[in-house]
Coordinates of C-alpha atoms and ligand atoms in Angstrom, one line a residue:
M337 CA 40.3 -126.1 -112.1
T338 CA 37.3 -126.5 -114.0
D339 CA 33.9 -128.0 -112.6
K340 CA 32.9 -129.1 -115.8
A341 CA 34.3 -130.8 -118.9
T342 CA 32.9 -130.1 -122.0
L343 CA 32.0 -133.3 -124.7
N344 CA 31.7 -132.4 -128.4
I345 CA 30.0 -134.7 -130.7
G346 CA 29.6 -133.5 -134.0
D347 CA 28.9 -129.7 -134.0
K348 CA 27.1 -129.7 -130.6
S349 CA 28.9 -129.7 -127.4
Y350 CA 27.4 -130.9 -123.7
D351 CA 28.6 -129.6 -120.2
L352 CA 29.2 -132.3 -117.8
P353 CA 29.5 -131.5 -114.2
I354 CA 32.8 -132.8 -112.5
L355 CA 32.1 -134.1 -109.1
K356 CA 34.7 -134.3 -106.3
G357 CA 35.4 -136.8 -103.6
S358 CA 37.0 -136.0 -100.3
T359 CA 40.1 -137.7 -102.0
G360 CA 40.9 -139.8 -105.3
P361 CA 39.9 -138.7 -108.7
D362 CA 37.5 -136.5 -109.5
V363 CA 34.2 -138.2 -111.5
V364 CA 32.7 -136.8 -114.8
D365 CA 28.8 -137.0 -114.2
V366 CA 27.5 -138.4 -117.2
R367 CA 24.0 -139.3 -115.8
K368 CA 22.5 -136.6 -117.9
L369 CA 24.1 -137.7 -121.2
Y370 CA 22.0 -139.8 -122.7
G371 CA 18.7 -138.0 -122.2
E372 CA 20.6 -134.9 -123.7
A373 CA 22.9 -136.5 -126.3
D374 CA 21.4 -139.9 -127.4
V375 CA 24.8 -141.3 -126.4
F376 CA 25.9 -144.0 -124.2
T377 CA 29.4 -144.5 -122.4
Y378 CA 31.1 -147.5 -123.1
D379 CA 33.2 -149.2 -120.2
P380 CA 33.4 -153.0 -120.2
G381 CA 34.8 -154.3 -116.7
F382 CA 34.7 -150.4 -115.5
T383 CA 38.0 -149.6 -115.8
S384 CA 37.0 -145.8 -115.7
T385 CA 33.5 -146.0 -114.3
A386 CA 32.6 -144.9 -110.3
S387 CA 29.3 -146.8 -109.9
C388 CA 28.3 -145.3 -107.2
E389 CA 29.2 -142.6 -104.0
S390 CA 30.9 -144.2 -100.9
K391 CA 32.1 -143.4 -97.8
I392 CA 33.6 -147.2 -96.4
T393 CA 36.7 -148.0 -98.2
Y394 CA 39.5 -145.9 -100.2
I395 CA 41.9 -147.3 -102.2
D396 CA 45.0 -145.3 -103.5
G397 CA 46.5 -148.1 -106.1
D398 CA 49.7 -146.6 -107.1
A399 CA 50.4 -145.7 -103.5
G400 CA 49.4 -149.3 -101.9
V401 CA 47.1 -147.4 -99.6
L402 CA 43.8 -148.9 -98.3
L403 CA 42.0 -147.0 -95.8
H404 CA 38.4 -148.5 -94.0
R405 CA 36.2 -145.0 -93.0
G406 CA 39.7 -143.6 -93.1
Y407 CA 42.0 -145.9 -90.7
P408 CA 44.9 -147.6 -93.0
I409 CA 44.7 -151.4 -93.0
D410 CA 47.7 -152.0 -91.8
Q411 CA 47.2 -150.0 -88.2
L412 CA 43.5 -152.0 -88.2
A413 CA 45.2 -155.1 -88.7
E414 CA 47.7 -154.6 -85.7
K415 CA 45.7 -152.7 -83.3
S416 CA 41.9 -153.7 -83.6
S417 CA 39.9 -156.9 -83.8
F418 CA 37.7 -158.3 -86.7
L419 CA 34.7 -157.1 -84.8
E420 CA 35.9 -153.7 -84.1
V421 CA 36.4 -153.5 -87.7
C422 CA 32.8 -155.0 -88.7
Y423 CA 31.3 -152.2 -86.4
L424 CA 33.5 -149.6 -87.6
L425 CA 32.7 -150.6 -91.6
L426 CA 28.7 -150.9 -90.5
N427 CA 28.5 -147.8 -88.8
G428 CA 31.2 -145.3 -90.1
E429 CA 33.1 -145.0 -86.7
L430 CA 35.1 -146.9 -83.9
P431 CA 32.7 -147.7 -81.3
T432 CA 33.1 -146.7 -77.7
A433 CA 33.4 -149.4 -75.0
P434 CA 29.6 -149.9 -74.5
E435 CA 28.8 -149.4 -78.0
F436 CA 31.7 -152.3 -78.7
A437 CA 30.1 -154.4 -75.6
E438 CA 26.6 -154.0 -77.2
F439 CA 27.7 -155.0 -80.9
E440 CA 29.8 -158.3 -79.4
R441 CA 27.0 -159.3 -77.6
N442 CA 24.4 -158.8 -80.9
I443 CA 26.8 -160.9 -83.1
T444 CA 27.5 -163.9 -80.5
Y445 CA 24.0 -164.4 -79.7
H446 CA 23.1 -164.6 -83.4
T447 CA 25.8 -167.2 -83.7
M448 CA 23.4 -170.5 -84.0
L449 CA 21.6 -171.9 -86.6
H450 CA 18.1 -173.1 -86.5
A451 CA 18.3 -177.0 -86.0
Q452 CA 16.3 -177.3 -89.1
F453 CA 19.0 -175.6 -91.2
D454 CA 21.6 -178.5 -90.4
R455 CA 19.4 -180.7 -92.7
F456 CA 20.8 -178.6 -95.6
F457 CA 24.0 -179.5 -95.1
S458 CA 23.2 -183.5 -95.5
G459 CA 21.6 -182.9 -98.9
F460 CA 25.0 -181.9 -100.6
R461 CA 27.2 -184.6 -101.5
S462 CA 30.0 -184.8 -99.1
D463 CA 32.9 -184.2 -101.5
A464 CA 30.9 -181.1 -102.6
H465 CA 33.3 -177.7 -102.9
P466 CA 32.4 -175.8 -99.7
M467 CA 31.7 -172.6 -101.7
A468 CA 28.8 -174.7 -103.6
I469 CA 27.6 -175.2 -99.9
M470 CA 28.2 -171.7 -98.8
T471 CA 26.1 -170.4 -101.8
G472 CA 23.0 -172.4 -101.3
A473 CA 23.1 -172.1 -97.4
V474 CA 23.2 -168.2 -97.1
G475 CA 20.7 -167.9 -99.3
A476 CA 18.4 -170.6 -97.4
L477 CA 18.5 -168.6 -94.6
S478 CA 15.9 -166.3 -95.9
A479 CA 13.8 -169.1 -95.5
F480 CA 14.1 -168.9 -91.9
Y481 CA 14.4 -165.1 -91.1
A482 CA 11.4 -163.7 -92.3
D483 CA 10.9 -161.4 -89.6
S484 CA 14.2 -159.4 -91.2
L485 CA 13.5 -159.0 -94.8
N486 CA 11.6 -156.0 -95.0
V487 CA 14.5 -153.8 -96.8
D488 CA 12.7 -150.4 -96.1
D489 CA 12.9 -151.0 -92.2
P490 CA 16.2 -149.7 -90.7
K491 CA 15.7 -151.9 -87.9
Q492 CA 15.2 -155.4 -89.9
R493 CA 18.2 -154.4 -92.0
E494 CA 20.2 -154.2 -89.1
I495 CA 19.0 -157.4 -87.9
S496 CA 19.8 -159.2 -90.9
A497 CA 23.5 -157.5 -91.3
H498 CA 24.3 -158.9 -87.5
R499 CA 22.7 -162.3 -88.3
L500 CA 24.7 -162.5 -91.4
I501 CA 28.3 -161.4 -90.2
A502 CA 27.2 -163.8 -86.5
K503 CA 26.1 -166.9 -89.0
M504 CA 28.7 -167.0 -91.6
P505 CA 31.4 -168.7 -89.5
T506 CA 28.7 -171.6 -88.2
I507 CA 27.8 -171.9 -91.9
A508 CA 31.6 -172.1 -93.0
A509 CA 32.8 -174.2 -90.1
R510 CA 29.5 -176.6 -91.1
A511 CA 30.5 -177.0 -94.3
F512 CA 34.1 -177.7 -93.7
Q513 CA 33.0 -180.3 -90.8
Y514 CA 30.9 -182.0 -93.1
S515 CA 33.3 -182.2 -95.9
Q516 CA 35.6 -184.1 -93.3
G517 CA 32.9 -186.5 -92.1
R518 CA 32.9 -185.1 -88.5
P519 CA 30.0 -183.9 -86.5
F520 CA 28.9 -180.1 -86.3
V521 CA 30.2 -178.4 -83.3
S522 CA 28.0 -175.6 -82.2
P523 CA 29.1 -172.3 -81.4
R524 CA 29.7 -171.0 -77.5
N525 CA 29.2 -167.6 -76.5
D526 CA 31.9 -167.1 -74.1
L527 CA 34.8 -167.2 -77.3
S528 CA 35.9 -164.7 -79.4
Y529 CA 34.9 -164.4 -82.9
A530 CA 37.9 -166.1 -84.4
E531 CA 38.6 -168.2 -81.6
N532 CA 34.8 -169.8 -82.0
F533 CA 35.2 -170.1 -85.8
L534 CA 38.4 -172.2 -85.0
R535 CA 36.6 -174.1 -82.5
M536 CA 33.7 -175.0 -84.5
S537 CA 36.2 -175.8 -87.9
F538 CA 38.4 -178.1 -85.7
S539 CA 37.5 -179.6 -82.7
V540 CA 36.4 -183.6 -82.7
P541 CA 34.0 -185.0 -79.6
A542 CA 37.0 -187.3 -78.8
E543 CA 39.2 -184.6 -77.3
D544 CA 39.3 -181.2 -75.8
W545 CA 39.7 -178.2 -78.1
K546 CA 42.9 -175.9 -76.8
P547 CA 43.0 -172.4 -78.1
N548 CA 46.3 -171.3 -79.6
P549 CA 46.2 -167.5 -79.3
V550 CA 48.6 -167.0 -82.1
L551 CA 46.5 -168.8 -84.5
T552 CA 43.5 -167.3 -83.1
R553 CA 45.2 -163.5 -83.7
A554 CA 46.3 -164.8 -87.2
M555 CA 42.7 -165.9 -87.8
D556 CA 41.5 -162.6 -87.0
R557 CA 43.9 -160.6 -88.9
I558 CA 43.2 -162.6 -92.1
F559 CA 39.7 -161.9 -91.6
I560 CA 40.7 -157.8 -90.8
L561 CA 42.3 -157.9 -94.1
H562 CA 39.2 -159.4 -96.3
A563 CA 36.7 -157.2 -94.5
D564 CA 36.1 -155.1 -97.1
H565 CA 37.6 -153.8 -100.8
E566 CA 35.4 -150.9 -102.5
Q567 CA 33.7 -151.9 -105.3
N568 CA 35.1 -155.0 -106.5
A569 CA 33.7 -157.4 -108.8
S570 CA 31.4 -159.3 -105.6
T571 CA 30.6 -156.1 -103.6
S572 CA 29.3 -154.6 -107.0
T573 CA 27.3 -157.6 -107.7
V574 CA 25.6 -157.3 -103.9
R575 CA 24.8 -153.7 -105.0
L576 CA 23.6 -154.6 -108.0
A577 CA 21.2 -157.6 -106.7
G578 CA 20.3 -155.1 -103.5
S579 CA 19.4 -152.3 -106.4
S580 CA 16.4 -154.3 -107.2
G581 CA 15.0 -154.6 -103.6
A582 CA 16.1 -158.1 -102.8
H583 CA 16.7 -159.1 -99.1
P584 CA 20.4 -159.1 -97.9
F585 CA 20.5 -163.0 -97.7
A586 CA 19.9 -163.2 -101.5
C587 CA 22.5 -160.3 -102.3
I588 CA 25.1 -162.0 -100.0
A589 CA 24.3 -165.2 -101.5
A590 CA 24.9 -163.8 -105.0
G591 CA 28.1 -161.9 -103.7
I592 CA 29.4 -165.5 -102.7
A593 CA 28.7 -166.9 -106.0
C594 CA 30.9 -163.9 -107.8
L595 CA 33.4 -164.1 -105.3
W596 CA 34.2 -168.0 -106.1
G597 CA 35.7 -166.9 -109.6
P598 CA 39.4 -167.6 -110.0
S599 CA 40.0 -163.8 -110.9
H600 CA 38.5 -162.9 -107.8
G601 CA 38.2 -165.0 -104.4
G602 CA 39.0 -168.2 -106.1
A603 CA 42.8 -167.0 -106.4
N604 CA 43.9 -167.9 -102.9
Q605 CA 43.1 -171.6 -104.1
E606 CA 44.2 -171.3 -107.0
A607 CA 47.8 -169.7 -105.9
L608 CA 48.6 -172.3 -103.3
E609 CA 47.7 -175.1 -106.1
M610 CA 50.1 -173.3 -108.4
L611 CA 52.9 -173.4 -105.5
Q612 CA 52.3 -177.4 -105.6
V613 CA 52.5 -177.6 -109.5
I614 CA 55.5 -175.7 -109.5
G615 CA 56.9 -177.8 -106.9
S616 CA 60.6 -177.2 -106.0
V617 CA 62.6 -173.7 -106.4
D618 CA 64.6 -175.3 -109.4
N619 CA 61.2 -175.2 -111.7
I620 CA 60.5 -171.5 -111.3
K621 CA 62.3 -170.3 -113.8
D622 CA 60.6 -172.5 -116.5
Y623 CA 57.3 -171.6 -114.6
V624 CA 57.9 -167.8 -114.9
Q625 CA 58.9 -168.5 -118.7
G626 CA 55.2 -170.0 -119.1
V627 CA 53.7 -167.1 -117.8
K628 CA 55.8 -164.5 -119.9
D629 CA 54.4 -166.7 -123.1
R630 CA 51.1 -166.1 -121.7
K631 CA 50.4 -170.0 -121.1
Y632 CA 48.5 -169.3 -117.6
K633 CA 49.0 -166.5 -115.3
L634 CA 50.8 -166.3 -111.9
M635 CA 48.0 -166.5 -109.5
G636 CA 48.1 -164.1 -106.4
F637 CA 49.7 -161.5 -108.7
G638 CA 48.4 -158.7 -110.1
H639 CA 45.3 -156.4 -109.5
R640 CA 42.9 -153.9 -111.4
V641 CA 43.4 -151.3 -108.8
Y642 CA 46.7 -151.7 -107.1
K643 CA 49.6 -150.8 -109.2
N644 CA 52.1 -151.1 -106.3
Y645 CA 52.5 -153.9 -103.5
D646 CA 48.9 -154.9 -102.1
P647 CA 49.4 -153.2 -98.5
R648 CA 47.0 -156.2 -97.1
A649 CA 49.8 -158.5 -98.8
K650 CA 52.4 -156.7 -97.1
V651 CA 50.7 -158.1 -93.3
M652 CA 49.5 -161.4 -94.7
Q653 CA 53.3 -162.3 -95.6
K654 CA 54.0 -161.0 -92.2
T655 CA 51.3 -163.5 -90.2
C656 CA 52.4 -166.3 -92.6
H657 CA 55.8 -166.1 -91.2
E658 CA 54.4 -165.9 -87.6
V659 CA 52.0 -168.9 -88.2
L660 CA 54.8 -171.2 -90.1
D661 CA 57.3 -170.2 -87.2
L662 CA 54.9 -171.2 -84.8
L663 CA 53.8 -174.5 -86.3
G664 CA 57.4 -175.4 -86.9
H665 CA 56.9 -175.0 -90.7
G666 CA 59.1 -172.4 -91.2
N667 CA 61.2 -174.1 -93.8
D668 CA 57.9 -175.7 -95.6
P669 CA 59.1 -175.8 -99.4
L670 CA 56.1 -174.0 -100.6
L671 CA 56.7 -170.9 -98.6
Q672 CA 60.3 -171.2 -100.2
I673 CA 58.8 -171.1 -103.8
A674 CA 56.7 -168.2 -102.9
M675 CA 59.3 -166.2 -101.4
E676 CA 61.5 -167.2 -104.7
L677 CA 59.1 -166.7 -107.0
E678 CA 58.3 -163.3 -105.3
K679 CA 61.5 -162.1 -105.9
I680 CA 62.1 -163.1 -109.2
A681 CA 58.8 -161.6 -110.4
L682 CA 59.5 -158.5 -108.4
N683 CA 62.7 -157.9 -110.7
D684 CA 61.6 -159.3 -114.1
P685 CA 61.0 -156.9 -116.8
Y686 CA 57.5 -158.5 -117.7
F687 CA 56.2 -158.1 -113.9
V688 CA 57.8 -154.7 -113.2
D689 CA 56.8 -153.0 -116.6
R690 CA 52.9 -154.0 -115.9
K691 CA 53.0 -153.3 -112.3
L692 CA 52.3 -156.7 -111.3
Y693 CA 52.8 -157.4 -107.5
P694 CA 51.9 -160.2 -105.0
N695 CA 48.2 -159.7 -103.8
I696 CA 46.5 -160.8 -100.6
D697 CA 46.0 -164.3 -102.1
F698 CA 49.4 -165.0 -102.6
Y699 CA 50.6 -165.6 -99.1
S700 CA 47.0 -166.5 -97.4
G701 CA 47.0 -169.8 -99.2
I702 CA 50.1 -170.9 -97.3
T703 CA 49.0 -169.4 -94.1
L704 CA 45.7 -171.0 -94.0
R705 CA 47.1 -174.4 -95.3
A706 CA 49.6 -174.2 -92.2
M707 CA 46.6 -173.8 -90.1
G708 CA 44.9 -176.9 -91.1
F709 CA 42.5 -175.6 -93.8
P710 CA 42.3 -177.5 -97.2
S711 CA 42.5 -175.3 -100.3
N712 CA 39.1 -175.6 -101.0
M713 CA 38.4 -173.9 -97.8
F714 CA 40.3 -170.8 -98.5
T715 CA 37.6 -168.7 -100.4
V716 CA 34.6 -169.8 -98.2
L717 CA 37.2 -167.7 -95.4
F718 CA 37.1 -165.0 -97.7
A719 CA 33.6 -164.8 -98.2
L720 CA 33.1 -165.5 -94.4
A721 CA 35.2 -162.0 -93.8
R722 CA 33.8 -160.1 -97.0
T723 CA 30.4 -160.6 -95.7
V724 CA 30.7 -157.5 -93.7
G725 CA 32.3 -155.4 -96.4
W726 CA 29.2 -156.9 -98.8
I727 CA 26.1 -156.0 -96.1
S728 CA 27.9 -152.3 -95.1
Q729 CA 27.8 -151.4 -98.9
W730 CA 24.3 -153.1 -99.2
K731 CA 23.4 -150.6 -96.3
E732 CA 25.1 -147.6 -97.5
M733 CA 22.9 -148.2 -101.2
F734 CA 19.7 -148.7 -99.4
E735 CA 20.3 -145.5 -97.4
D736 CA 21.3 -143.4 -100.3
P737 CA 18.3 -141.3 -101.4
Q738 CA 19.2 -141.4 -104.7
R739 CA 19.6 -145.0 -104.8
K740 CA 18.0 -146.4 -108.3
I741 CA 17.8 -150.0 -110.0
G742 CA 21.3 -150.9 -111.5
R743 CA 20.4 -150.9 -115.4
P744 CA 23.7 -150.8 -117.6
R745 CA 23.1 -150.1 -121.3
Q746 CA 24.9 -152.0 -124.2
L747 CA 26.8 -151.2 -127.4
Y748 CA 24.6 -153.4 -129.6
T749 CA 26.5 -155.1 -132.5
G750 CA 23.9 -157.9 -133.0
A751 CA 21.7 -158.4 -136.2
T752 CA 19.2 -155.6 -137.1
H753 CA 15.5 -155.9 -137.7
R754 CA 15.1 -159.0 -140.0
D755 CA 11.6 -161.1 -140.4
Y756 CA 11.2 -164.7 -139.3
L757 CA 11.6 -167.3 -141.7
A758 CA 9.6 -170.8 -142.0
I759 CA 12.0 -173.4 -141.3
D760 CA 11.7 -174.9 -144.6
K761 CA 12.6 -171.4 -146.4
R762 CA 16.1 -171.3 -144.4
G763 CA 19.1 -172.1 -146.0
Ligands
CMC1662 N1 50.1 -163.2 -114.4 C1 50.7 -162.4 -115.5 N2 50.2 -161.5 -116.3 C2 49.4 -160.8 -115.5 C3 48.8 -161.0 -114.7 C4 49.4 -162.1 -113.7 N3 48.7 -162.5 -112.6 N4 47.8 -160.0 -114.1 C5 47.8 -159.3 -115.0 N5 48.9 -159.5 -116.3 C6 49.1 -159.0 -117.3 C7 48.2 -158.9 -118.4 O1 48.1 -160.4 -119.1 C8 48.3 -157.8 -119.3 O2 49.1 -157.8 -119.9 P1 49.3 -157.4 -121.6 O3 49.2 -155.7 -120.9 O4 50.7 -157.5 -121.9 O5 48.3 -158.1 -122.2 C9 48.4 -156.9 -118.2 O6 49.2 -157.8 -117.1 C10 47.5 -155.9 -117.6 O7 46.3 -157.0 -116.9 P2 45.0 -156.8 -117.3 O8 44.3 -158.3 -117.5 O9 44.8 -156.0 -118.2 O10 44.3 -156.6 -115.6 P3 42.8 -156.6 -114.8 O11 42.9 -155.4 -114.1 O12 41.8 -156.7 -115.8 O13 43.2 -158.1 -114.4 C11 43.4 -159.3 -112.3 C12 43.3 -158.2 -113.0 C13 43.6 -159.7 -111.0 C14 42.2 -160.1 -112.7 C15 44.8 -160.0 -112.8 O14 45.7 -159.4 -112.3 C16 44.7 -161.5 -112.6 O15 43.9 -162.4 -113.1 N6 45.5 -162.0 -111.6 C17 45.5 -163.3 -111.3 C18 44.7 -163.9 -110.3 C19 44.7 -163.0 -108.8 O16 45.3 -163.2 -108.1 N7 43.4 -162.6 -108.4 C20 43.5 -162.0 -106.9 C21 43.2 -160.5 -106.9 S1 43.3 -159.9 -105.6 C22 41.9 -160.4 -104.6 C23 40.7 -159.9 -104.7 O17 40.1 -159.0 -104.7 O18 39.6 -160.9 -105.0

């Protein structure tokens, strides 16, 4: 196998090195191409472009495989915990027992927010989308933690990473409680990460809150499934923002803003709302016809990388059934619609030919709704869980000696040089 590609332009040829990863496609290194040949490569949407080198997450979209630091997502979802996955993503290895105890303590002891921080929430309208609150609140964290903003100091980078992972559940729960008109609930250091979040989201002063181990486990698993996903749009946003030397609170706020879009993290809200619009199994055929007529997309279906069943969706579907059975919602009409829709779509040539399979968002909305979250909170939960992926990728970028500010170029098709005309001469 050759270790270089040759590009011919006119009567000149250019040798381009081929780089090999530990698995996955080789990449053609075009870094010197512009300097040598005075041409750019063109790839809007990055469909064929590797934007960085990474050791964190690997996806084989054709086989439906997702590995974090080499470990398959289904094994992590089954056997690990979200905080252990956080350690793995950040540090590259599963922790030993003492390492995990120290990490868990670090996260647990950073969950509180500065008392003044709570005033930010009351500045928002009570009907504000919680993603709007998240975007603003996470950026505002930097105003409170000036002691960990020096991105060139590894210790400060680590403290910021811990603070972000620790404080996201508190911010997310406050955004939710605020929208419900309920008082904020402080974190408790004796509870697990997922249990703490559920308590901060659902407990009210008027009665005791009782944890439910099945729901706690489901929440933890949902966090694991969303923890990282290679160089997706929001992660690339975080890396690009960070490439300028911006501190992590600003970069994660940028990632949250990107995640909000309906083609990305916003799809879980849209997928559930789509099932509500369909309303009944009888309406599925007509709805699917509308998709084929390109009036709208089937939300929760399709993926840029997976051309097979999203491995996260398989675990999510199982978790969905567990939660709905526990809560006595096994006959939830939306679940019936989802299962029937999936069956039809997986057999219809329109979807089969385009390799459109359910993605993680297809079943997550039904599950979260059954757990008591309104649909506008779904993307917030995605952001909460993805924070560790963003911060791990941000950290990796900073530790890369080849780090450069991200600066894509363009194919310019606008007007070429022309001279300014006074307004009375235009016309
Ligand atoms: N429903 C109907 N048709 C679809 C869908 C869909 N959900 N997704 C893709 N297609 C069609 C698309 O119209 C195109 O058809 P044609 O070749 O005839 O023009 C073909 O499939 C290829 O689609 P594409 O738009 O080139 O694919 P992409 O890689 O640019 O888009 C996607 C990927 C995820 C944005 C897209 O599949 C989509 O919009 N899905 C719905 C939104 C969704 O569920 N997003 C969550 C993704 S998973 C969570 C996350 O990572 O954020």
